[in-house]
Short mmCIF file of C-alpha atoms and ligand atoms in Angstrom, two decimals:
data_model
loop_
_atom_site.label_atom_id
_atom_site.label_comp_id
_atom_site.label_asym_id
_atom_site.label_seq_id
_atom_site.Cartn_x
_atom_site.Cartn_y
_atom_site.Cartn_z
CA UNK Y 21 0.00 0.00 0.00
CA UNK Y 22 1.32 3.47 -0.89
CA UNK Y 23 -0.06 6.11 1.46
CA UNK Y 24 0.51 8.97 -0.89
CA UNK Y 25 -1.28 7.53 -3.95
CA UNK Y 26 -4.98 7.23 -4.69
CA UNK Y 27 -6.52 5.24 -7.53
CA UNK Y 28 -9.60 6.98 -8.87
CA UNK Y 29 -12.00 5.08 -11.13
CA UNK Y 30 -13.84 7.93 -12.80
CA UNK Y 31 -17.22 8.33 -14.45
CA UNK Y 32 -19.48 8.05 -11.39
CA UNK Y 33 -21.48 11.16 -10.38
CA UNK Y 34 -20.84 12.22 -6.77
CA UNK Y 35 -24.07 11.80 -4.80
CA UNK Y 36 -24.72 12.43 -1.11
CA UNK Y 37 -23.74 14.65 1.78
CA UNK Y 38 -20.50 15.84 3.34
CA UNK Y 39 -19.80 18.09 6.29
CA UNK Y 40 -17.96 21.40 5.78
CA UNK Y 41 -15.67 22.21 8.69
CA UNK Y 42 -14.11 25.39 10.07
CA UNK Y 43 -12.14 27.48 7.57
CA UNK Y 44 -8.53 26.48 6.97
CA UNK Y 45 -7.69 30.14 6.38
CA UNK Y 46 -9.09 31.26 9.75
CA UNK Y 47 -8.47 28.45 12.23
CA UNK Y 48 -4.64 28.49 12.36
CA UNK Y 49 -4.71 32.30 12.72
CA UNK Y 50 -7.25 32.18 15.55
CA UNK Y 51 -4.91 29.66 17.20
CA UNK Y 52 -2.04 32.16 16.91
CA UNK Y 53 -4.30 34.88 18.39
CA UNK Y 54 -4.61 32.75 21.55
CA UNK Y 55 -0.96 33.68 22.23
CA UNK Y 56 -2.08 37.25 22.88
CA UNK Y 57 -4.46 36.39 25.73
CA UNK Y 58 -3.73 36.08 29.43
CA UNK Y 59 -6.34 33.32 29.94
CA UNK Y 60 -7.13 30.14 27.93
CA UNK Y 61 -9.04 30.27 24.64
CA UNK Y 62 -11.53 27.78 23.21
CA UNK Y 63 -11.75 27.32 19.46
CA UNK Y 64 -14.58 25.22 18.01
CA UNK Y 65 -15.19 23.66 14.60
CA UNK Y 66 -11.46 22.98 14.11
CA UNK Y 67 -10.77 20.72 11.13
CA UNK Y 68 -8.23 17.89 11.25
CA UNK Y 69 -5.84 19.24 8.66
CA UNK Y 70 -2.10 19.57 8.46
CA UNK Y 71 -1.94 23.37 8.88
CA UNK Y 72 -3.69 22.97 12.24
CA UNK Y 73 -1.17 20.31 13.31
CA UNK Y 74 1.74 22.58 12.30
CA UNK Y 75 0.44 25.55 14.32
CA UNK Y 76 -0.43 23.33 17.26
CA UNK Y 77 3.16 22.04 17.26
CA UNK Y 78 4.59 25.56 17.04
CA UNK Y 79 2.38 26.82 19.87
CA UNK Y 80 3.44 23.89 22.06
CA UNK Y 81 7.10 24.63 21.31
CA UNK Y 82 6.42 28.11 22.68
CA UNK Y 83 4.96 26.82 25.94
CA UNK Y 84 1.25 27.00 25.03
CA UNK Y 85 -0.64 23.92 26.19
CA UNK Y 86 -3.11 22.71 23.57
CA UNK Y 87 -5.68 20.01 24.30
CA UNK Y 88 -8.99 18.79 22.94
CA UNK Y 89 -12.12 20.33 24.49
CA UNK Y 90 -15.45 18.83 25.47
CA UNK Y 91 -16.99 18.83 22.02
CA UNK Y 92 -15.58 17.15 18.94
CA UNK Y 93 -13.39 19.56 16.96
CA UNK Y 94 -12.74 21.85 19.96
CA UNK Y 95 -9.29 23.01 21.05
CA UNK Y 96 -8.39 24.63 24.36
CA UNK Y 97 -5.25 26.76 24.17
CA UNK Y 98 -3.57 27.95 27.38
CA UNK Y 99 -0.91 30.65 26.87
CA UNK Y 100 -0.09 31.30 30.53
CA UNK Y 101 3.49 30.04 30.21
CA UNK Y 102 4.72 31.37 26.85
CA UNK Y 103 8.47 30.86 26.43
CA UNK Y 104 11.19 31.02 23.79
CA UNK Y 105 11.56 27.98 21.56
CA UNK Y 106 14.66 26.35 20.14
CA UNK Y 107 15.41 27.69 16.66
CA UNK Y 108 16.11 24.24 15.20
CA UNK Y 109 12.79 22.92 16.56
CA UNK Y 110 10.87 25.85 15.06
CA UNK Y 111 12.55 25.20 11.73
CA UNK Y 112 11.71 21.50 11.82
CA UNK Y 113 8.03 22.27 12.46
CA UNK Y 114 7.44 25.25 10.27
CA UNK Y 115 8.89 24.39 6.87
CA UNK Y 116 5.61 23.22 5.41
CA UNK Y 117 3.40 26.21 6.23
CA UNK Y 118 3.22 29.97 5.82
CA UNK Y 119 1.43 30.60 9.12
CA UNK Y 120 4.64 30.92 11.25
CA UNK Y 121 5.14 34.45 9.97
CA UNK Y 122 2.02 35.45 11.90
CA UNK Y 123 3.72 34.49 15.17
CA UNK Y 124 5.94 37.61 14.85
CA UNK Y 125 3.69 40.25 16.42
CA UNK Y 126 2.33 38.07 19.26
CA UNK Y 127 5.82 36.76 20.16
CA UNK Y 128 7.30 40.25 20.08
CA UNK Y 129 4.57 41.33 22.52
CA UNK Y 130 4.95 38.31 24.78
CA UNK Y 131 8.73 37.73 24.67
CA UNK Y 132 10.30 40.77 23.06
CA UNK Y 133 11.83 38.66 20.29
CA UNK Y 134 10.83 36.17 17.58
CA UNK Y 135 12.45 33.87 15.04
CA UNK Y 136 10.98 33.01 11.64
CA UNK Y 137 12.52 30.27 9.49
CA UNK Y 138 12.19 29.96 5.69
CA UNK Y 139 8.51 29.53 4.83
CA UNK Y 140 6.59 26.90 2.89
CA UNK Y 141 3.06 26.97 1.51
CA UNK Y 142 1.76 26.13 -1.95
CA UNK Y 143 3.93 26.69 -4.98
CA UNK Y 144 1.57 29.00 -6.88
CA UNK Y 145 3.85 31.99 -7.37
CA UNK Y 146 6.76 33.73 -5.65
CA UNK Y 147 4.86 34.02 -2.33
CA UNK Y 148 7.06 36.81 -0.95
CA UNK Y 149 6.79 38.10 2.63
CA UNK Y 150 8.11 41.63 2.05
CA UNK Y 151 4.82 43.30 3.07
CA UNK Y 152 4.92 41.45 6.40
CA UNK Y 153 8.41 42.65 7.29
CA UNK Y 154 7.69 46.22 6.10
CA UNK Y 155 4.64 46.28 8.35
CA UNK Y 156 6.54 44.94 11.37
CA UNK Y 157 9.30 47.53 10.89
CA UNK Y 158 6.69 50.29 10.90
CA UNK Y 159 5.53 49.07 14.32
CA UNK Y 160 9.13 49.36 15.54
CA UNK Y 161 10.49 45.82 15.05
CA UNK Y 162 14.15 45.40 14.14
CA UNK Y 163 14.70 42.50 11.76
CA UNK Y 164 17.99 40.77 11.17
CA UNK Y 165 18.34 38.26 8.35
CA UNK Y 166 20.68 35.38 9.09
CA UNK Y 167 21.42 32.17 7.22
CA UNK Y 168 18.76 30.13 9.06
CA UNK Y 169 15.95 32.74 9.02
CA UNK Y 170 14.87 36.12 10.34
CA UNK Y 171 15.48 37.28 13.91
CA UNK Y 172 13.17 40.00 15.23
CA UNK Y 173 13.36 42.25 18.27
CA UNK Y 174 11.37 45.23 19.51
CA UNK Y 175 13.84 47.17 21.68
CA UNK Y 176 11.43 50.05 22.29
CA UNK Y 177 8.19 48.05 22.20
CA UNK Y 178 5.64 48.12 19.36
CA UNK Y 179 3.81 51.35 18.55
CA UNK Y 180 0.68 51.96 16.50
CA UNK Y 181 1.24 53.56 13.07
CA UNK Y 182 -0.34 54.43 9.74
CA UNK Y 183 0.13 51.70 7.15
CA UNK Y 184 -0.94 51.46 3.52
CA UNK Y 185 -0.54 48.03 1.95
CA UNK Y 186 0.66 47.97 -1.67
CA UNK Y 187 -1.98 45.25 -2.31
CA UNK Y 188 -4.85 44.02 -0.09
CA UNK Y 189 -2.89 40.98 1.10
CA UNK Y 190 -4.70 38.63 3.46
CA UNK Y 191 -1.65 37.57 5.46
CA UNK Y 192 -0.28 41.11 5.81
CA UNK Y 193 -3.66 42.39 7.03
CA UNK Y 194 -3.65 39.62 9.64
CA UNK Y 195 -0.08 40.56 10.57
CA UNK Y 196 -1.22 44.13 11.23
CA UNK Y 197 -4.24 43.01 13.29
CA UNK Y 198 -2.26 40.55 15.44
CA UNK Y 199 0.42 43.18 16.09
CA UNK Y 200 -1.70 46.33 16.48
CA UNK Y 201 -4.13 45.03 19.10
CA UNK Y 202 -1.49 45.22 21.85
CA UNK Y 203 0.66 47.99 20.33
CA UNK Y 204 0.74 51.38 22.00
CA UNK Y 205 -1.73 53.84 20.45
CA UNK Y 206 -3.79 53.77 17.28
CA UNK Y 207 -3.01 51.93 14.04
CA UNK Y 208 -4.74 52.85 10.81
CA UNK Y 209 -4.46 50.30 8.01
CA UNK Y 210 -5.43 51.32 4.46
CA UNK Y 211 -5.92 49.01 1.47
CA UNK Y 212 -6.62 46.12 3.84
CA UNK Y 213 -7.92 42.73 2.76
CA UNK Y 214 -11.52 42.20 3.90
CA UNK Y 215 -11.97 38.46 3.31
CA UNK Y 216 -14.62 36.79 5.53
CA UNK Y 217 -11.81 34.95 7.36
CA UNK Y 218 -10.33 38.34 8.29
CA UNK Y 219 -13.68 39.55 9.63
CA UNK Y 220 -13.87 36.36 11.67
CA UNK Y 221 -10.37 36.96 13.05
CA UNK Y 222 -11.50 40.47 14.00
CA UNK Y 223 -14.46 38.89 15.83
CA UNK Y 224 -12.01 36.65 17.72
CA UNK Y 225 -9.84 39.63 18.69
CA UNK Y 226 -12.84 41.71 19.71
CA UNK Y 227 -13.96 38.88 22.02
CA UNK Y 228 -10.47 39.06 23.56
CA UNK Y 229 -10.90 42.75 24.35
CA UNK Y 230 -9.46 44.42 21.24
CA UNK Y 231 -10.88 47.63 19.77
CA UNK Y 232 -11.10 47.35 15.98
CA UNK Y 233 -13.34 49.16 13.50
CA UNK Y 234 -13.73 48.41 9.80
CA UNK Y 235 -14.71 51.04 7.26
CA UNK Y 236 -16.27 50.23 3.89
CA UNK Y 237 -13.22 51.58 2.02
CA UNK Y 238 -10.70 48.88 3.04
CA UNK Y 239 -9.63 50.89 6.07
CA UNK Y 240 -9.24 49.24 9.47
CA UNK Y 241 -8.56 51.20 12.64
CA UNK Y 242 -7.18 49.48 15.73
CA UNK Y 243 -6.83 51.12 19.13
CA UNK Y 244 -4.19 49.28 21.13
CA UNK Y 245 -5.14 47.99 24.61
CA UNK Y 246 -2.93 46.94 27.55
CA UNK Y 247 -4.03 43.33 27.78
CA UNK Y 248 -6.31 40.75 26.19
CA UNK Y 249 -8.11 37.73 27.61
CA UNK Y 250 -8.85 34.35 26.03
CA UNK Y 251 -11.87 33.80 23.75
CA UNK Y 252 -14.51 31.21 22.93
CA UNK Y 253 -15.22 31.09 19.22
CA UNK Y 254 -16.74 28.81 16.60
CA UNK Y 255 -14.77 29.13 13.36
CA UNK Y 256 -16.72 30.22 10.28
CA UNK Y 257 -17.27 27.43 7.72
CA UNK Y 258 -14.71 26.83 5.00
CA UNK Y 259 -16.13 28.52 1.88
CA UNK Y 260 -13.20 27.18 -0.16
CA UNK Y 261 -13.86 23.58 0.80
CA UNK Y 262 -17.58 24.05 0.07
CA UNK Y 263 -16.88 25.51 -3.39
CA UNK Y 264 -14.48 22.66 -4.15
CA UNK Y 265 -17.18 20.04 -3.50
CA UNK Y 266 -19.69 22.16 -5.45
CA UNK Y 267 -17.36 22.13 -8.47
CA UNK Y 268 -16.89 18.38 -8.06
CA UNK Y 269 -20.68 17.88 -8.10
CA UNK Y 270 -20.93 19.93 -11.30
CA UNK Y 271 -18.01 18.31 -13.13
CA UNK Y 272 -19.21 14.76 -12.32
CA UNK Y 273 -22.89 15.55 -13.08
CA UNK Y 274 -23.73 14.74 -9.48
CA UNK Y 275 -25.43 16.27 -6.45
CA UNK Y 276 -23.69 17.12 -3.17
CA UNK Y 277 -25.22 18.55 -0.01
CA UNK Y 278 -22.52 20.57 1.76
CA UNK Y 279 -23.74 20.58 5.37
CA UNK Y 280 -22.42 23.63 7.19
CA UNK Y 281 -21.77 25.70 4.03
CA UNK Y 282 -22.86 29.30 4.39
CA UNK Y 283 -24.42 31.44 1.65
CA UNK Y 284 -23.22 34.81 2.95
CA UNK Y 285 -19.53 34.11 2.39
CA UNK Y 286 -20.17 32.38 -0.95
CA UNK Y 287 -22.38 34.87 -2.79
CA UNK Y 288 -19.85 35.62 -5.51
CA UNK Y 289 -19.17 31.92 -6.07
CA UNK Y 290 -22.90 31.11 -6.17
CA UNK Y 291 -23.52 33.75 -8.86
CA UNK Y 292 -20.79 32.28 -11.05
CA UNK Y 293 -21.92 28.69 -10.36
CA UNK Y 294 -25.40 29.67 -11.56
CA UNK Y 295 -24.04 31.40 -14.68
CA UNK Y 296 -22.13 28.24 -15.60
CA UNK Y 297 -25.42 26.33 -15.35
CA UNK Y 298 -25.05 24.71 -11.93
CA UNK Y 299 -28.03 24.52 -9.59
CA UNK Y 300 -28.04 25.09 -5.83
CA UNK Y 301 -30.47 25.35 -2.98
CA UNK Y 302 -29.72 27.05 0.33
CA UNK Y 303 -31.34 25.99 3.61
CA UNK Y 304 -30.60 26.67 7.27
CA UNK Y 305 -28.10 23.82 7.55
CA UNK Y 306 -26.13 24.10 4.34
CA UNK Y 307 -26.24 24.23 0.54
CA UNK Y 308 -27.05 21.53 -2.00
CA UNK Y 309 -25.16 21.81 -5.30
CA UNK Y 310 -26.05 19.81 -8.39
CA UNK Y 311 -25.85 19.49 -12.17
CA UNK Y 312 -29.38 20.01 -13.47
CA UNK Y 313 -28.76 18.21 -16.78
CA UNK Y 314 -28.22 19.73 -20.21
CA UNK Y 315 -25.12 21.62 -21.40
CA UNK Y 316 -23.07 23.94 -19.16
CA UNK Y 317 -22.31 27.52 -20.24
CA UNK Y 318 -18.90 29.00 -21.02
CA UNK Y 319 -18.14 32.14 -18.98
CA UNK Y 320 -15.60 34.93 -18.51
CA UNK Y 321 -14.09 34.76 -15.04
CA UNK Y 322 -11.66 37.00 -13.19
CA UNK Y 323 -10.27 36.20 -9.77
CA UNK Y 324 -9.84 39.05 -7.28
CA UNK Y 325 -9.61 39.88 -3.61
CA UNK Y 326 -12.89 39.75 -1.65
CA UNK Y 327 -15.65 40.55 -2.53
CA UNK Y 328 -14.42 39.37 -5.94
CA UNK Y 329 -14.16 35.77 -7.09
CA UNK Y 330 -11.70 34.14 -4.67
CA UNK Y 331 -8.56 32.71 -6.30
CA UNK Y 332 -8.89 29.40 -4.41
CA UNK Y 333 -12.24 28.80 -6.14
CA UNK Y 334 -10.63 29.11 -9.56
CA UNK Y 335 -8.83 25.79 -9.95
CA UNK Y 336 -11.74 23.47 -9.03
CA UNK Y 337 -14.17 25.47 -11.20
CA UNK Y 338 -11.85 25.32 -14.22
CA UNK Y 339 -12.32 21.53 -14.27
CA UNK Y 340 -16.08 22.04 -14.57
CA UNK Y 341 -15.47 24.64 -17.32
CA UNK Y 342 -13.79 21.93 -19.46
CA UNK Y 343 -17.32 20.45 -19.65
CA UNK Y 344 -19.03 23.73 -20.69
CA UNK Y 345 -19.99 24.45 -24.32
CA UNK Y 346 -17.85 27.14 -25.92
CA UNK Y 347 -14.89 29.29 -24.89
CA UNK Y 348 -14.41 30.28 -21.27
CA UNK Y 349 -11.90 32.95 -20.33
CA UNK Y 350 -10.14 32.90 -16.97
CA UNK Y 351 -8.00 35.80 -15.73
CA UNK Y 352 -6.06 35.03 -12.52
CA UNK Y 353 -5.13 38.33 -10.85
CA UNK Y 354 -4.09 37.25 -7.33
CA UNK Y 355 -1.25 34.77 -7.98
CA UNK Y 356 1.03 34.99 -10.99
CA UNK Y 357 1.30 31.24 -11.60
CA UNK Y 358 -1.87 29.55 -10.54
CA UNK Y 359 -2.71 28.07 -13.92
CA UNK Y 360 0.17 25.57 -14.27
CA UNK Y 361 -2.17 22.77 -13.19
CA UNK Y 362 -3.99 23.03 -16.56
CA UNK Y 363 -1.17 21.17 -18.30
CA UNK Y 364 -2.25 17.92 -16.64
CA UNK Y 365 -5.90 18.62 -17.56
CA UNK Y 366 -4.78 18.96 -21.20
CA UNK Y 367 -3.01 15.59 -20.94
CA UNK Y 368 -6.41 14.17 -19.88
CA UNK Y 369 -8.12 15.60 -22.97
CA UNK Y 370 -8.98 19.19 -22.00
CA UNK Y 371 -8.23 22.08 -24.39
CA UNK Y 372 -6.82 24.93 -22.31
CA UNK Y 373 -4.49 27.53 -23.75
CA UNK Y 374 -2.51 29.88 -21.46
CA UNK Y 375 -1.65 33.52 -22.20
CA UNK Y 376 0.64 36.14 -20.71
CA UNK Y 377 -1.84 38.94 -21.54
CA UNK Y 378 -4.60 40.05 -19.19
CA UNK Y 379 -7.63 38.47 -20.86
CA UNK Y 380 -10.12 40.05 -18.54
CA UNK Y 381 -11.87 43.34 -17.99
CA UNK Y 382 -9.20 44.78 -15.71
CA UNK Y 383 -5.45 44.91 -16.46
CA UNK Y 384 -3.69 43.41 -13.43
CA UNK Y 385 -0.23 43.48 -11.78
CA UNK Y 386 0.90 40.57 -13.98
CA UNK Y 387 0.13 42.06 -17.42
CA UNK Y 388 3.10 42.81 -19.74
CA UNK Y 389 5.23 40.50 -17.62
CA UNK Y 390 6.29 36.94 -18.20
CA UNK Y 391 3.46 35.26 -16.28
CA UNK Y 392 0.99 32.96 -17.97
CA UNK Y 393 -1.94 34.10 -15.89
CA UNK Y 394 -4.86 33.98 -18.35
CA UNK Y 395 -6.50 30.90 -19.84
CA UNK Y 396 -8.95 30.08 -22.60
CA UNK Y 397 -10.82 26.84 -21.98
CA UNK Y 398 -12.59 25.26 -24.99
CA UNK Y 399 -15.26 22.75 -24.18
CA UNK Y 400 -16.86 20.42 -23.80
CA UNK Y 401 -14.04 17.88 -23.90
CA UNK Y 402 -14.31 14.34 -22.55
CA UNK Y 403 -11.55 13.59 -20.03
CA UNK Y 404 -9.56 10.35 -19.79
CA UNK Y 405 -7.89 8.93 -16.70
CA UNK Y 406 -4.15 9.61 -16.34
CA UNK Y 407 -1.18 9.43 -14.01
CA UNK Y 408 -1.25 12.70 -12.05
CA UNK Y 409 1.23 14.28 -9.66
CA UNK Y 410 -0.37 16.84 -7.34
CA UNK Y 411 1.24 20.30 -7.64
CA UNK Y 412 -0.41 22.30 -4.82
CA UNK Y 413 -3.43 22.17 -2.53
CA UNK Y 414 -6.21 23.54 -4.74
CA UNK Y 415 -4.61 22.27 -7.95
CA UNK Y 416 -4.46 18.88 -6.26
CA UNK Y 417 -8.14 18.87 -5.43
CA UNK Y 418 -8.83 19.90 -9.02
CA UNK Y 419 -6.92 16.86 -10.25
CA UNK Y 420 -9.13 14.71 -8.06
CA UNK Y 421 -12.23 16.32 -9.60
CA UNK Y 422 -10.84 15.75 -13.10
CA UNK Y 423 -10.06 12.11 -12.27
CA UNK Y 424 -13.59 11.64 -10.88
CA UNK Y 425 -15.13 13.16 -14.02
CA UNK Y 426 -12.88 11.22 -16.43
CA UNK Y 427 -13.47 7.87 -18.07
CA UNK Y 428 -11.09 5.18 -16.85
CA UNK Y 429 -8.69 5.02 -13.94
CA UNK Y 430 -6.30 7.74 -12.73
CA UNK Y 431 -3.37 7.24 -10.42
CA UNK Y 432 -3.10 10.39 -8.30
CA UNK Y 433 0.28 10.84 -6.59
CA UNK Y 434 1.03 13.20 -3.71
CA UNK Y 435 -2.41 13.22 -2.07
CA UNK Y 436 -0.82 14.09 1.30
CA UNK Y 437 -0.72 17.69 0.03
CA UNK Y 438 -4.53 17.71 -0.08
CA UNK Y 439 -4.59 16.93 3.66
CA UNK Y 440 -3.17 20.42 4.20
CA UNK Y 441 -6.62 21.87 3.61
CA UNK Y 442 -9.30 19.18 3.20
CA UNK Y 443 -10.32 17.22 6.27
CA UNK Y 444 -10.84 13.46 5.71
CA UNK Y 445 -11.28 13.96 1.99
CA UNK Y 446 -10.86 10.28 1.12
CA UNK Y 447 -13.63 9.35 3.55
CA UNK Y 448 -15.80 12.13 2.15
CA UNK Y 449 -15.19 10.80 -1.37
CA UNK Y 450 -16.28 7.35 -0.15
CA UNK Y 451 -19.41 8.86 1.41
CA UNK Y 452 -20.26 10.43 -1.95
CA UNK Y 453 -20.00 7.09 -3.76
CA UNK Y 454 -16.72 7.82 -5.56
CA UNK Y 455 -14.80 4.74 -6.66
CA UNK Y 456 -11.43 5.40 -5.04
CA UNK Y 457 -8.92 3.01 -3.49
CA UNK Y 458 -5.38 2.89 -2.15
CA UNK Y 459 -3.17 0.80 -4.43
N1 LIG U 24 2.17 39.35 -1.52
C1 LIG U 24 3.37 40.03 -1.67
N2 LIG U 24 4.14 40.25 -0.54
C2 LIG U 24 3.75 39.83 0.69
C3 LIG U 24 2.51 39.15 0.83
C4 LIG U 24 1.74 38.92 -0.30
O1 LIG U 24 3.74 40.41 -2.78
O2 LIG U 24 4.48 40.06 1.66
C5 LIG U 24 1.36 39.07 -2.73
C6 LIG U 24 1.28 37.56 -3.01
O3 LIG U 24 2.42 37.10 -3.70
C7 LIG U 24 0.00 37.44 -3.80
C8 LIG U 24 -0.88 38.54 -3.18
O4 LIG U 24 0.00 39.43 -2.50
O5 LIG U 24 0.25 37.74 -5.14
C9 LIG U 24 -1.91 38.04 -2.23
O6 LIG U 24 -1.31 37.26 -1.20
P1 LIG U 24 -1.94 37.16 0.26
O7 LIG U 24 -0.99 37.73 1.23
O8 LIG U 24 -3.32 37.70 0.21
O9 LIG U 24 -2.01 35.59 0.46
P2 LIG U 24 -1.69 34.76 1.76
O10 LIG U 24 -2.13 35.47 2.98
O11 LIG U 24 -0.29 34.26 1.70
C10 LIG U 24 -4.00 33.57 1.95
C11 LIG U 24 -4.45 32.14 1.91
C12 LIG U 24 -4.39 31.62 0.49
C13 LIG U 24 -5.27 32.50 -0.39
C14 LIG U 24 -4.82 33.95 -0.28
C15 LIG U 24 -5.70 34.91 -1.07
C16 LIG U 24 -3.84 31.33 4.07
C17 LIG U 24 -3.00 30.44 4.88
N3 LIG U 24 -3.62 31.34 2.77
O12 LIG U 24 -2.64 33.53 1.54
O13 LIG U 24 -4.92 30.32 0.50
O14 LIG U 24 -5.18 32.07 -1.71
O15 LIG U 24 -4.81 34.36 1.09
O16 LIG U 24 -7.00 34.88 -0.60
O17 LIG U 24 -4.73 32.00 4.58
C18 LIG U 24 -5.10 28.09 -0.10
O18 LIG U 24 -5.97 28.01 0.76
O19 LIG U 24 -4.82 27.16 -0.89
C19 LIG U 24 -4.33 29.32 -0.22
C20 LIG U 24 -3.26 29.43 -0.99
#
């Protein structure tokens, strides 16, 4: 048996129900926020995914005790004995995630210093961290780059400031929030990201005692306080996981009830899903997504920061677009190389051509540069099973969708990467009647 390979016998519509868990892009950050409190925090609806394990390990290295709570999926995090961690241990834990960079502000507040090793995360572009370090410097941090990583100190403490982000980056906005809440004075952040996961992090921080206001023009104002307590919080549902299963239902001509999915955070996705020809029904407990029969429609799609079409929705939906009639245009404006996964779809029978030009309404940061960040998808094209090697988290899930929609058997290598963001996905596939097995 090879743990990292899944055999997928395609051609069976997904049918049934799966449970959507707490958002991967909120939960690890709420766990980091627990470092800022002086009493224990309780986080509910925590998925069993690798990013959570990484952050749990890093928190424990820093003296935070983390244990399961009374209900399933609950974590209790006690930060009363925060301490410095061994640099080599941090390095060993952190290499596979980008979250460690968010430890900077809280550790500077708690210990006066922090260490950040080289960072991992999905290979979907350069993934620089320059905004993060610029922000921390503005608060008063001194950063020294050494061979094994970055060493940070705050010799005169951290002070509120006025910051304008060059781009509404999710991680950098979180960096500002996690640093500003205990900094001295007021911080005003302009051009902030306003993703639902950021609003949920603000809710967490407000429960802890922080003072944060959000304007409608991407401006966030934080008034620093002297101390914060722990929180009790149920993480918002993972809109990216829900959209992934929705795309899988559409591409396989199936029907999936995503229990726990929430309409409010998915409005933009739902509009596009409907334009493509997918059907959905919202009730109090979740959303059912299905293929209503008949041809799907080609569309023009542009990814953007919230409230635009989220970049993580793009890859799964592109698989469904290979089954739509006509030419779809996709313009990826958040990451410069998030279309590389289409090469494998072409090997399965899709017809997707990549372009360096901005093929969308709005010219983006990547136009006139050497990034193939636009795609034209011609459909419908039948897909055949293939040998696939998973490139990144969302691309990996898209390969699974393609393999499920294809005729014949696919051998999907590297499925461990999918565990970074999708809880128990093999069991969920089983529950939906997919024909998958470990070789
Ligand atoms: N950027 C910089 N410099 C920086 C930070 C970002 O140039 O210092 C650029 C990035 O290269 C990118 C853009 O700004 O082109 C946006 O990056 P952002 O900081 O918003 O992304 P992130 O915080 O690193 C989070 C999610 C991603 C999601 C993006 C966009 C987490 C752990 N990751 O990444 O999720 O795609 O926001 O919404 O929250 C995923 O779930 O698969 C995933 C990649």
